[in-house]
Amino acid sequence: MLSAATHFEAVGTWKDEWLGVSVLASQSDKKGVHGRYFHTTARSSFLDARHHILHNPRAAYKDLVYVLINISWTSFTVWILGISALITALFALVFHFVCVDTDVFEDAFNLSYQSFSTIGFGILYPRNTCGNLALSLEAFISMIIISAFSGLVFVRFSKPRSSAVFSQQCIIQPYGRHLALVIRVANATRCHDLHADSILEASFRVNLMRIEETSATDRTHVLRRYDLLMLQADFLAVRRDIQLVHLIDRSSPLYGVTGLTLAASDFAIQVDLVGVDATTQNTVQGQMLYSALQVEWGVKFQDMCMVEGDAGKEQWIMDFGRLSATVPAP
């Protein structure tokens, strides 16, 4: 059941529309109550749902490497064991039924496994020409398969992963004479050296995705996307926490929002990060999605970095328990 939400009147134009995405009316909309497209968290909305792909012209086997790199370690291990067992069983059938090289199938399976794993204890060996040819073929295939498995394991271990963490909510607080949307990001590395393991050349981009009416005369809903300009979006290095600030002035797509309209609004804020890991020199990426229900009004983030200790023995402390902690804004 979609909770009630306010869909904005037309603000942008067709240039801001997310082309190729159709917003269909929900059952709540048909009853006159606007359904919420972005739920409690933006990740539970349709943006993070599993996509059902129909009539894809690309063959499934071409994405097998992508699948094996990105699935969980448990699933990856099952895939490796399954492929190995399948090849071993197929050649065991060849040894026993085609080449008639073994007296019992158990010996054929053991011979096939020893050939595939290149162990070769010497107790089992092919006794005829057909068995020798099958063993040569299996040894060639195992050389390729084991090399591919080793490469996949290496890629999975070496795949760049961002150490950036985002606050669980973004906030709207007073900023001079205006309001500002603030998002906190921190580098969650476990390195104790403040001059090492930074995210270099970090660049952030923040988008507002909002369900709006097409125009003043057309009440159908469209998904429009706006770039939210940050006061500072590029950083030479991110070692501790930073705050991304978007000034809500007349040029902002969020201009006019209030604490009352915020809770009933239907939009999502997407934050993208691209940077370079200082240790591996690999490009890293990070992303966070916020719904309107994850935007807090009239608060500010509590300081998470502090210096403690006696004079001459000060310690720099970074408390990630306060990453999303807020206090009332003055």
mmCIF file of C-alpha atoms in Angstrom:
data_model
loop_
_atom_site.group_PDB
_atom_site.id
_atom_site.type_symbol
_atom_site.label_atom_id
_atom_site.label_comp_id
_atom_site.label_asym_id
_atom_site.label_seq_id
_atom_site.Cartn_x
_atom_site.Cartn_y
_atom_site.Cartn_z
ATOM 1 C CA MET A 1 0.000 0.000 0.000
ATOM 2 C CA LEU A 2 1.433 3.371 -1.040
ATOM 3 C CA SER A 3 1.221 6.113 1.555
ATOM 4 C CA ALA A 4 -0.320 9.449 0.643
ATOM 5 C CA ALA A 5 2.040 11.930 -0.975
ATOM 6 C CA THR A 6 2.035 15.289 -2.689
ATOM 7 C CA HIS A 7 3.042 15.304 -6.330
ATOM 8 C CA PHE A 8 4.447 18.663 -7.324
ATOM 9 C CA GLU A 9 2.932 20.895 -9.928
ATOM 10 C CA ALA A 10 4.890 21.382 -13.118
ATOM 11 C CA VAL A 11 8.164 23.153 -12.299
ATOM 12 C CA GLY A 12 10.588 21.894 -14.911
ATOM 13 C CA THR A 13 10.230 21.351 -18.640
ATOM 14 C CA TRP A 14 10.669 18.441 -20.986
ATOM 15 C CA LYS A 15 14.419 19.087 -20.866
ATOM 16 C CA ASP A 16 14.426 17.941 -17.212
ATOM 17 C CA GLU A 17 12.403 14.781 -17.798
ATOM 18 C CA TRP A 18 14.003 11.374 -17.341
ATOM 19 C CA LEU A 19 13.462 10.192 -20.875
ATOM 20 C CA GLY A 20 12.479 6.579 -21.299
ATOM 21 C CA VAL A 21 10.903 6.318 -17.826
ATOM 22 C CA SER A 22 7.107 6.232 -17.626
ATOM 23 C CA VAL A 23 5.310 6.907 -14.355
ATOM 24 C CA LEU A 24 2.143 4.824 -14.300
ATOM 25 C CA ALA A 25 -0.792 5.712 -12.097
ATOM 26 C CA SER A 26 -1.112 3.532 -9.012
ATOM 27 C CA GLN A 27 -4.343 2.238 -7.567
ATOM 28 C CA SER A 28 -4.188 5.022 -4.988
ATOM 29 C CA ASP A 29 -3.904 7.637 -7.726
ATOM 30 C CA LYS A 30 -6.955 6.233 -9.471
ATOM 31 C CA LYS A 31 -8.910 6.692 -6.235
ATOM 32 C CA GLY A 32 -7.842 10.319 -5.937
ATOM 33 C CA VAL A 33 -5.151 9.689 -3.313
ATOM 34 C CA HIS A 34 -1.636 10.177 -4.594
ATOM 35 C CA GLY A 35 0.504 7.123 -4.004
ATOM 36 C CA ARG A 36 4.117 7.484 -2.923
ATOM 37 C CA TYR A 37 6.689 6.330 -5.465
ATOM 38 C CA PHE A 38 9.641 6.863 -3.114
ATOM 39 C CA HIS A 39 8.928 4.967 0.091
ATOM 40 C CA THR A 40 10.400 5.171 3.607
ATOM 41 C CA THR A 41 13.862 4.889 2.126
ATOM 42 C CA ALA A 42 14.688 5.645 -1.460
ATOM 43 C CA ARG A 43 16.355 2.233 -1.724
ATOM 44 C CA SER A 44 13.009 0.565 -1.067
ATOM 45 C CA SER A 45 11.445 2.412 -3.997
ATOM 46 C CA PHE A 46 11.262 1.296 -7.588
ATOM 47 C CA LEU A 47 14.747 2.718 -8.177
ATOM 48 C CA ASP A 48 16.303 -0.111 -6.171
ATOM 49 C CA ALA A 49 13.922 -2.894 -7.153
ATOM 50 C CA ARG A 50 15.047 -5.867 -9.209
ATOM 51 C CA HIS A 51 14.490 -5.174 -12.880
ATOM 52 C CA HIS A 52 12.606 -7.673 -14.997
ATOM 53 C CA ILE A 53 14.265 -7.685 -18.411
ATOM 54 C CA LEU A 54 12.263 -8.908 -21.384
ATOM 55 C CA HIS A 55 13.448 -9.685 -24.918
ATOM 56 C CA ASN A 56 17.051 -8.703 -24.237
ATOM 57 C CA PRO A 57 19.000 -9.088 -27.529
ATOM 58 C CA ARG A 58 22.246 -9.716 -25.642
ATOM 59 C CA ALA A 59 23.021 -13.375 -25.013
ATOM 60 C CA ALA A 60 23.045 -14.354 -21.341
ATOM 61 C CA TYR A 61 26.443 -16.099 -21.502
ATOM 62 C CA LYS A 62 28.132 -12.809 -22.449
ATOM 63 C CA ASP A 63 27.396 -11.437 -18.965
ATOM 64 C CA LEU A 64 28.593 -14.549 -17.107
ATOM 65 C CA VAL A 65 31.877 -12.895 -16.088
ATOM 66 C CA TYR A 66 29.997 -9.842 -14.782
ATOM 67 C CA VAL A 67 27.688 -12.107 -12.761
ATOM 68 C CA LEU A 68 30.544 -14.139 -11.271
ATOM 69 C CA ILE A 69 32.403 -10.978 -10.240
ATOM 70 C CA ASN A 70 29.447 -9.329 -8.507
ATOM 71 C CA ILE A 71 27.590 -12.185 -6.813
ATOM 72 C CA SER A 72 28.234 -13.046 -3.169
ATOM 73 C CA TRP A 73 31.184 -15.211 -2.141
ATOM 74 C CA THR A 74 28.813 -18.008 -1.163
ATOM 75 C CA SER A 75 27.160 -18.050 -4.585
ATOM 76 C CA PHE A 76 30.554 -17.732 -6.269
ATOM 77 C CA THR A 77 31.865 -20.768 -4.376
ATOM 78 C CA VAL A 78 28.777 -22.768 -5.343
ATOM 79 C CA TRP A 79 29.329 -21.827 -8.996
ATOM 80 C CA ILE A 80 32.974 -22.940 -8.879
ATOM 81 C CA LEU A 81 32.149 -26.247 -7.180
ATOM 82 C CA GLY A 82 29.239 -26.839 -9.538
ATOM 83 C CA ILE A 83 31.267 -26.248 -12.724
ATOM 84 C CA SER A 84 34.136 -28.379 -11.433
ATOM 85 C CA ALA A 85 31.800 -31.219 -10.430
ATOM 86 C CA LEU A 86 29.978 -31.061 -13.776
ATOM 87 C CA ILE A 87 33.168 -31.312 -15.844
ATOM 88 C CA THR A 88 34.490 -34.087 -13.604
ATOM 89 C CA ALA A 89 31.244 -36.061 -13.913
ATOM 90 C CA LEU A 90 31.096 -35.655 -17.713
ATOM 91 C CA PHE A 91 34.605 -36.984 -18.219
ATOM 92 C CA ALA A 92 33.956 -39.760 -15.710
ATOM 93 C CA LEU A 93 31.104 -40.882 -17.964
ATOM 94 C CA VAL A 94 33.449 -40.776 -20.946
ATOM 95 C CA PHE A 95 36.124 -42.821 -19.142
ATOM 96 C CA HIS A 96 33.676 -45.472 -17.970
ATOM 97 C CA PHE A 97 31.077 -45.810 -20.747
ATOM 98 C CA VAL A 98 32.773 -44.517 -23.890
ATOM 99 C CA CYS A 99 36.382 -45.560 -23.391
ATOM 100 C CA VAL A 100 35.530 -48.503 -21.078
ATOM 101 C CA ASP A 101 38.755 -47.674 -19.275
ATOM 102 C CA THR A 102 37.650 -48.507 -15.727
ATOM 103 C CA ASP A 103 35.928 -51.470 -14.110
ATOM 104 C CA VAL A 104 33.704 -49.431 -11.776
ATOM 105 C CA PHE A 105 32.317 -45.904 -12.145
ATOM 106 C CA GLU A 106 33.922 -44.819 -8.857
ATOM 107 C CA ASP A 107 37.361 -45.386 -10.382
ATOM 108 C CA ALA A 108 36.302 -43.394 -13.446
ATOM 109 C CA PHE A 109 35.172 -40.482 -11.294
ATOM 110 C CA ASN A 110 38.387 -40.542 -9.254
ATOM 111 C CA LEU A 111 40.478 -40.677 -12.430
ATOM 112 C CA SER A 112 38.531 -37.766 -13.872
ATOM 113 C CA TYR A 113 38.934 -35.714 -10.703
ATOM 114 C CA GLN A 114 42.660 -36.384 -10.511
ATOM 115 C CA SER A 115 43.013 -35.424 -14.158
ATOM 116 C CA PHE A 116 40.990 -32.229 -13.740
ATOM 117 C CA SER A 117 42.882 -31.149 -10.617
ATOM 118 C CA THR A 118 46.249 -32.278 -12.107
ATOM 119 C CA ILE A 119 46.988 -34.337 -8.975
ATOM 120 C CA GLY A 120 47.713 -37.746 -10.469
ATOM 121 C CA PHE A 121 48.589 -40.077 -7.590
ATOM 122 C CA GLY A 122 49.644 -42.792 -10.029
ATOM 123 C CA ILE A 123 47.264 -45.461 -8.743
ATOM 124 C CA LEU A 124 44.693 -44.720 -11.460
ATOM 125 C CA TYR A 125 45.729 -44.099 -15.062
ATOM 126 C CA PRO A 126 44.212 -44.545 -18.528
ATOM 127 C CA ARG A 127 44.697 -48.029 -19.989
ATOM 128 C CA ASN A 128 43.832 -47.461 -23.661
ATOM 129 C CA THR A 129 44.124 -44.871 -26.403
ATOM 130 C CA CYS A 130 40.627 -43.498 -25.899
ATOM 131 C CA GLY A 131 41.319 -42.941 -22.205
ATOM 132 C CA ASN A 132 44.580 -41.146 -22.957
ATOM 133 C CA LEU A 133 42.865 -38.845 -25.454
ATOM 134 C CA ALA A 134 40.080 -38.080 -22.959
ATOM 135 C CA LEU A 135 42.647 -37.367 -20.242
ATOM 136 C CA SER A 136 44.560 -34.998 -22.547
ATOM 137 C CA LEU A 137 41.379 -33.133 -23.403
ATOM 138 C CA GLU A 138 40.326 -32.870 -19.759
ATOM 139 C CA ALA A 139 43.798 -31.638 -18.752
ATOM 140 C CA PHE A 140 43.607 -28.924 -21.423
ATOM 141 C CA ILE A 141 40.131 -27.849 -20.298
ATOM 142 C CA SER A 142 41.146 -27.875 -16.623
ATOM 143 C CA MET A 143 44.137 -25.645 -17.413
ATOM 144 C CA ILE A 144 41.789 -23.043 -18.891
ATOM 145 C CA ILE A 145 39.096 -23.397 -16.215
ATOM 146 C CA ILE A 146 41.494 -23.201 -13.253
ATOM 147 C CA SER A 147 43.224 -20.164 -14.782
ATOM 148 C CA ALA A 148 39.831 -18.493 -15.268
ATOM 149 C CA PHE A 149 38.821 -19.272 -11.679
ATOM 150 C CA SER A 150 42.110 -17.845 -10.384
ATOM 151 C CA GLY A 151 41.580 -14.676 -12.417
ATOM 152 C CA LEU A 152 38.027 -14.263 -11.124
ATOM 153 C CA VAL A 153 39.161 -14.675 -7.513
ATOM 154 C CA PHE A 154 41.902 -12.083 -8.039
ATOM 155 C CA VAL A 155 39.463 -9.622 -9.643
ATOM 156 C CA ARG A 156 36.973 -10.076 -6.804
ATOM 157 C CA PHE A 157 39.665 -9.382 -4.183
ATOM 158 C CA SER A 158 41.134 -6.427 -6.078
ATOM 159 C CA LYS A 159 37.823 -4.816 -7.100
ATOM 160 C CA PRO A 160 37.936 -1.175 -5.936
ATOM 161 C CA ARG A 161 35.605 -0.422 -3.049
ATOM 162 C CA SER A 162 34.958 3.025 -1.732
ATOM 163 C CA SER A 163 35.567 3.656 1.967
ATOM 164 C CA ALA A 164 33.135 6.581 1.912
ATOM 165 C CA VAL A 165 30.060 6.337 4.141
ATOM 166 C CA PHE A 166 27.019 8.594 4.027
ATOM 167 C CA SER A 167 24.747 9.832 6.776
ATOM 168 C CA GLN A 168 21.436 7.990 7.049
ATOM 169 C CA GLN A 169 19.579 11.217 6.444
ATOM 170 C CA CYS A 170 20.120 14.627 4.936
ATOM 171 C CA ILE A 171 19.016 17.769 6.742
ATOM 172 C CA ILE A 172 17.634 21.210 5.973
ATOM 173 C CA GLN A 173 19.017 23.886 8.270
ATOM 174 C CA PRO A 174 19.357 27.679 8.305
ATOM 175 C CA TYR A 175 22.364 28.903 6.338
ATOM 176 C CA GLY A 176 22.792 32.639 6.573
ATOM 177 C CA ARG A 177 19.655 34.253 5.170
ATOM 178 C CA HIS A 178 18.623 31.105 3.370
ATOM 179 C CA LEU A 179 18.017 27.451 4.046
ATOM 180 C CA ALA A 180 20.450 24.770 2.965
ATOM 181 C CA LEU A 181 20.293 21.066 2.244
ATOM 182 C CA VAL A 182 23.234 19.356 3.985
ATOM 183 C CA ILE A 183 24.569 15.819 3.492
ATOM 184 C CA ARG A 184 27.448 14.392 5.532
ATOM 185 C CA VAL A 185 30.066 12.066 4.030
ATOM 186 C CA ALA A 186 33.041 10.535 5.840
ATOM 187 C CA ASN A 187 36.015 8.355 4.987
ATOM 188 C CA ALA A 188 35.592 5.147 7.013
ATOM 189 C CA THR A 189 39.126 3.866 6.556
ATOM 190 C CA ARG A 190 40.701 2.051 9.518
ATOM 191 C CA CYS A 191 44.088 3.630 8.881
ATOM 192 C CA HIS A 192 45.246 5.652 11.920
ATOM 193 C CA ASP A 193 47.546 7.903 9.887
ATOM 194 C CA LEU A 194 45.718 11.146 9.081
ATOM 195 C CA HIS A 195 47.938 11.685 6.044
ATOM 196 C CA ALA A 196 47.300 8.291 4.423
ATOM 197 C CA ASP A 197 44.476 6.343 2.816
ATOM 198 C CA SER A 198 42.535 9.379 1.635
ATOM 199 C CA ILE A 199 40.043 9.580 -1.217
ATOM 200 C CA LEU A 200 41.821 11.845 -3.690
ATOM 201 C CA GLU A 201 40.175 14.128 -6.246
ATOM 202 C CA ALA A 202 36.762 13.352 -4.783
ATOM 203 C CA SER A 203 33.953 14.721 -6.920
ATOM 204 C CA PHE A 204 30.323 14.708 -5.826
ATOM 205 C CA ARG A 205 27.180 15.138 -7.869
ATOM 206 C CA VAL A 206 23.741 15.464 -6.317
ATOM 207 C CA ASN A 207 20.511 14.975 -8.261
ATOM 208 C CA LEU A 208 16.921 15.612 -7.244
ATOM 209 C CA MET A 209 14.440 13.150 -8.750
ATOM 210 C CA ARG A 210 10.855 14.245 -8.322
ATOM 211 C CA ILE A 211 7.434 13.150 -9.532
ATOM 212 C CA GLU A 212 5.722 16.159 -11.122
ATOM 213 C CA GLU A 213 2.695 16.896 -13.231
ATOM 214 C CA THR A 214 3.576 17.245 -16.880
ATOM 215 C CA SER A 215 2.162 20.777 -17.218
ATOM 216 C CA ALA A 216 -0.507 23.066 -15.856
ATOM 217 C CA THR A 217 -3.043 21.507 -18.233
ATOM 218 C CA ASP A 218 -1.690 17.951 -18.327
ATOM 219 C CA ARG A 219 -2.036 16.250 -14.925
ATOM 220 C CA THR A 220 -0.214 13.049 -15.861
ATOM 221 C CA HIS A 221 2.912 12.345 -13.837
ATOM 222 C CA VAL A 222 6.475 12.406 -15.102
ATOM 223 C CA LEU A 223 9.818 11.841 -13.413
ATOM 224 C CA ARG A 224 12.039 14.902 -13.625
ATOM 225 C CA ARG A 225 15.661 15.156 -12.598
ATOM 226 C CA TYR A 226 17.499 18.297 -11.473
ATOM 227 C CA ASP A 227 21.143 18.929 -10.640
ATOM 228 C CA LEU A 228 21.537 20.370 -7.153
ATOM 229 C CA LEU A 229 24.498 22.738 -7.154
ATOM 230 C CA MET A 230 26.783 22.330 -4.161
ATOM 231 C CA LEU A 231 28.751 25.181 -2.596
ATOM 232 C CA GLN A 232 31.723 22.827 -2.949
ATOM 233 C CA ALA A 233 31.470 19.577 -4.892
ATOM 234 C CA ASP A 234 35.149 18.831 -5.593
ATOM 235 C CA PHE A 235 37.730 18.036 -2.923
ATOM 236 C CA LEU A 236 41.454 17.424 -3.322
ATOM 237 C CA ALA A 237 41.352 14.812 -0.560
ATOM 238 C CA VAL A 238 38.753 13.382 1.837
ATOM 239 C CA ARG A 239 40.317 11.969 4.996
ATOM 240 C CA ARG A 240 37.781 12.845 7.689
ATOM 241 C CA ASP A 241 34.160 13.994 7.359
ATOM 242 C CA ILE A 242 32.832 16.655 5.011
ATOM 243 C CA GLN A 243 29.439 18.250 4.525
ATOM 244 C CA LEU A 244 27.882 18.821 1.108
ATOM 245 C CA VAL A 245 25.821 22.013 1.169
ATOM 246 C CA HIS A 246 23.174 23.004 -1.359
ATOM 247 C CA LEU A 247 21.856 26.538 -0.903
ATOM 248 C CA ILE A 248 18.058 26.682 -1.243
ATOM 249 C CA ASP A 249 17.575 30.024 -2.983
ATOM 250 C CA ARG A 250 15.244 31.103 -5.781
ATOM 251 C CA SER A 251 17.248 29.129 -8.342
ATOM 252 C CA SER A 252 16.977 25.890 -6.375
ATOM 253 C CA PRO A 253 14.403 23.233 -7.333
ATOM 254 C CA LEU A 254 13.707 22.912 -3.585
ATOM 255 C CA TYR A 255 12.820 26.571 -3.205
ATOM 256 C CA GLY A 256 9.559 27.044 -1.317
ATOM 257 C CA VAL A 257 9.653 23.757 0.579
ATOM 258 C CA THR A 258 8.583 23.961 4.222
ATOM 259 C CA GLY A 259 8.596 21.590 7.139
ATOM 260 C CA LEU A 260 4.917 20.809 6.559
ATOM 261 C CA THR A 261 5.194 20.147 2.833
ATOM 262 C CA LEU A 262 8.409 18.186 3.233
ATOM 263 C CA ALA A 263 6.828 15.152 4.938
ATOM 264 C CA ALA A 264 4.165 14.891 2.217
ATOM 265 C CA SER A 265 6.567 15.431 -0.673
ATOM 266 C CA ASP A 266 7.479 12.655 -3.096
ATOM 267 C CA PHE A 267 11.060 12.918 -4.300
ATOM 268 C CA ALA A 268 14.461 11.314 -3.958
ATOM 269 C CA ILE A 269 17.949 12.767 -3.694
ATOM 270 C CA GLN A 270 20.779 10.796 -5.280
ATOM 271 C CA VAL A 271 24.394 11.447 -4.280
ATOM 272 C CA ASP A 272 27.204 10.107 -6.471
ATOM 273 C CA LEU A 273 30.893 10.067 -5.590
ATOM 274 C CA VAL A 274 33.850 9.461 -7.881
ATOM 275 C CA GLY A 275 37.404 9.592 -6.545
ATOM 276 C CA VAL A 276 40.802 7.908 -6.464
ATOM 277 C CA ASP A 277 41.924 5.593 -3.669
ATOM 278 C CA ALA A 278 45.238 6.933 -2.372
ATOM 279 C CA THR A 279 46.518 3.443 -1.525
ATOM 280 C CA THR A 280 45.704 1.472 -4.680
ATOM 281 C CA GLN A 281 45.365 4.426 -7.089
ATOM 282 C CA ASN A 282 42.131 2.867 -8.364
ATOM 283 C CA THR A 283 39.029 4.844 -9.214
ATOM 284 C CA VAL A 284 36.353 4.317 -6.557
ATOM 285 C CA GLN A 285 32.660 5.121 -6.640
ATOM 286 C CA GLY A 286 29.973 5.582 -4.033
ATOM 287 C CA GLN A 287 26.262 6.271 -4.101
ATOM 288 C CA MET A 288 23.476 7.089 -1.664
ATOM 289 C CA LEU A 289 19.740 7.617 -2.119
ATOM 290 C CA TYR A 290 17.472 9.604 0.175
ATOM 291 C CA SER A 291 13.689 9.892 0.059
ATOM 292 C CA ALA A 292 11.726 12.890 1.287
ATOM 293 C CA LEU A 293 11.059 10.978 4.510
ATOM 294 C CA GLN A 294 14.819 10.866 5.149
ATOM 295 C CA VAL A 295 15.162 14.648 5.135
ATOM 296 C CA GLU A 296 15.114 16.193 8.625
ATOM 297 C CA TRP A 297 14.029 19.794 9.126
ATOM 298 C CA GLY A 298 15.523 22.339 11.508
ATOM 299 C CA VAL A 299 18.498 20.318 12.776
ATOM 300 C CA LYS A 300 22.211 20.212 12.125
ATOM 301 C CA PHE A 301 24.783 17.435 12.247
ATOM 302 C CA GLN A 302 26.568 16.853 15.522
ATOM 303 C CA ASP A 303 30.339 17.129 15.404
ATOM 304 C CA MET A 304 31.916 13.689 14.964
ATOM 305 C CA CYS A 305 35.572 14.763 15.084
ATOM 306 C CA MET A 306 37.113 15.986 18.314
ATOM 307 C CA VAL A 307 40.440 16.326 20.108
ATOM 308 C CA GLU A 308 40.765 14.754 23.563
ATOM 309 C CA GLY A 309 43.596 14.349 26.039
ATOM 310 C CA ASP A 310 45.918 16.444 28.133
ATOM 311 C CA ALA A 311 48.201 19.071 26.680
ATOM 312 C CA GLY A 312 50.937 17.427 24.653
ATOM 313 C CA LYS A 313 49.030 14.106 24.580
ATOM 314 C CA GLU A 314 46.073 15.101 22.462
ATOM 315 C CA GLN A 315 44.352 12.442 20.390
ATOM 316 C CA TRP A 316 42.281 13.046 17.285
ATOM 317 C CA ILE A 317 39.064 11.054 17.651
ATOM 318 C CA MET A 318 36.579 10.371 14.867
ATOM 319 C CA ASP A 319 33.353 8.909 16.234
ATOM 320 C CA PHE A 320 31.360 7.239 13.466
ATOM 321 C CA GLY A 321 28.557 6.661 15.953
ATOM 322 C CA ARG A 322 27.779 10.341 15.370
ATOM 323 C CA LEU A 323 27.781 10.133 11.586
ATOM 324 C CA SER A 324 24.019 10.584 11.444
ATOM 325 C CA ALA A 325 23.544 12.236 14.842
ATOM 326 C CA THR A 326 21.805 15.599 14.808
ATOM 327 C CA VAL A 327 21.099 18.422 17.257
ATOM 328 C CA PRO A 328 18.535 21.227 17.002
ATOM 329 C CA ALA A 329 19.695 24.035 14.739
ATOM 330 C CA PRO A 330 19.722 27.569 16.202
#
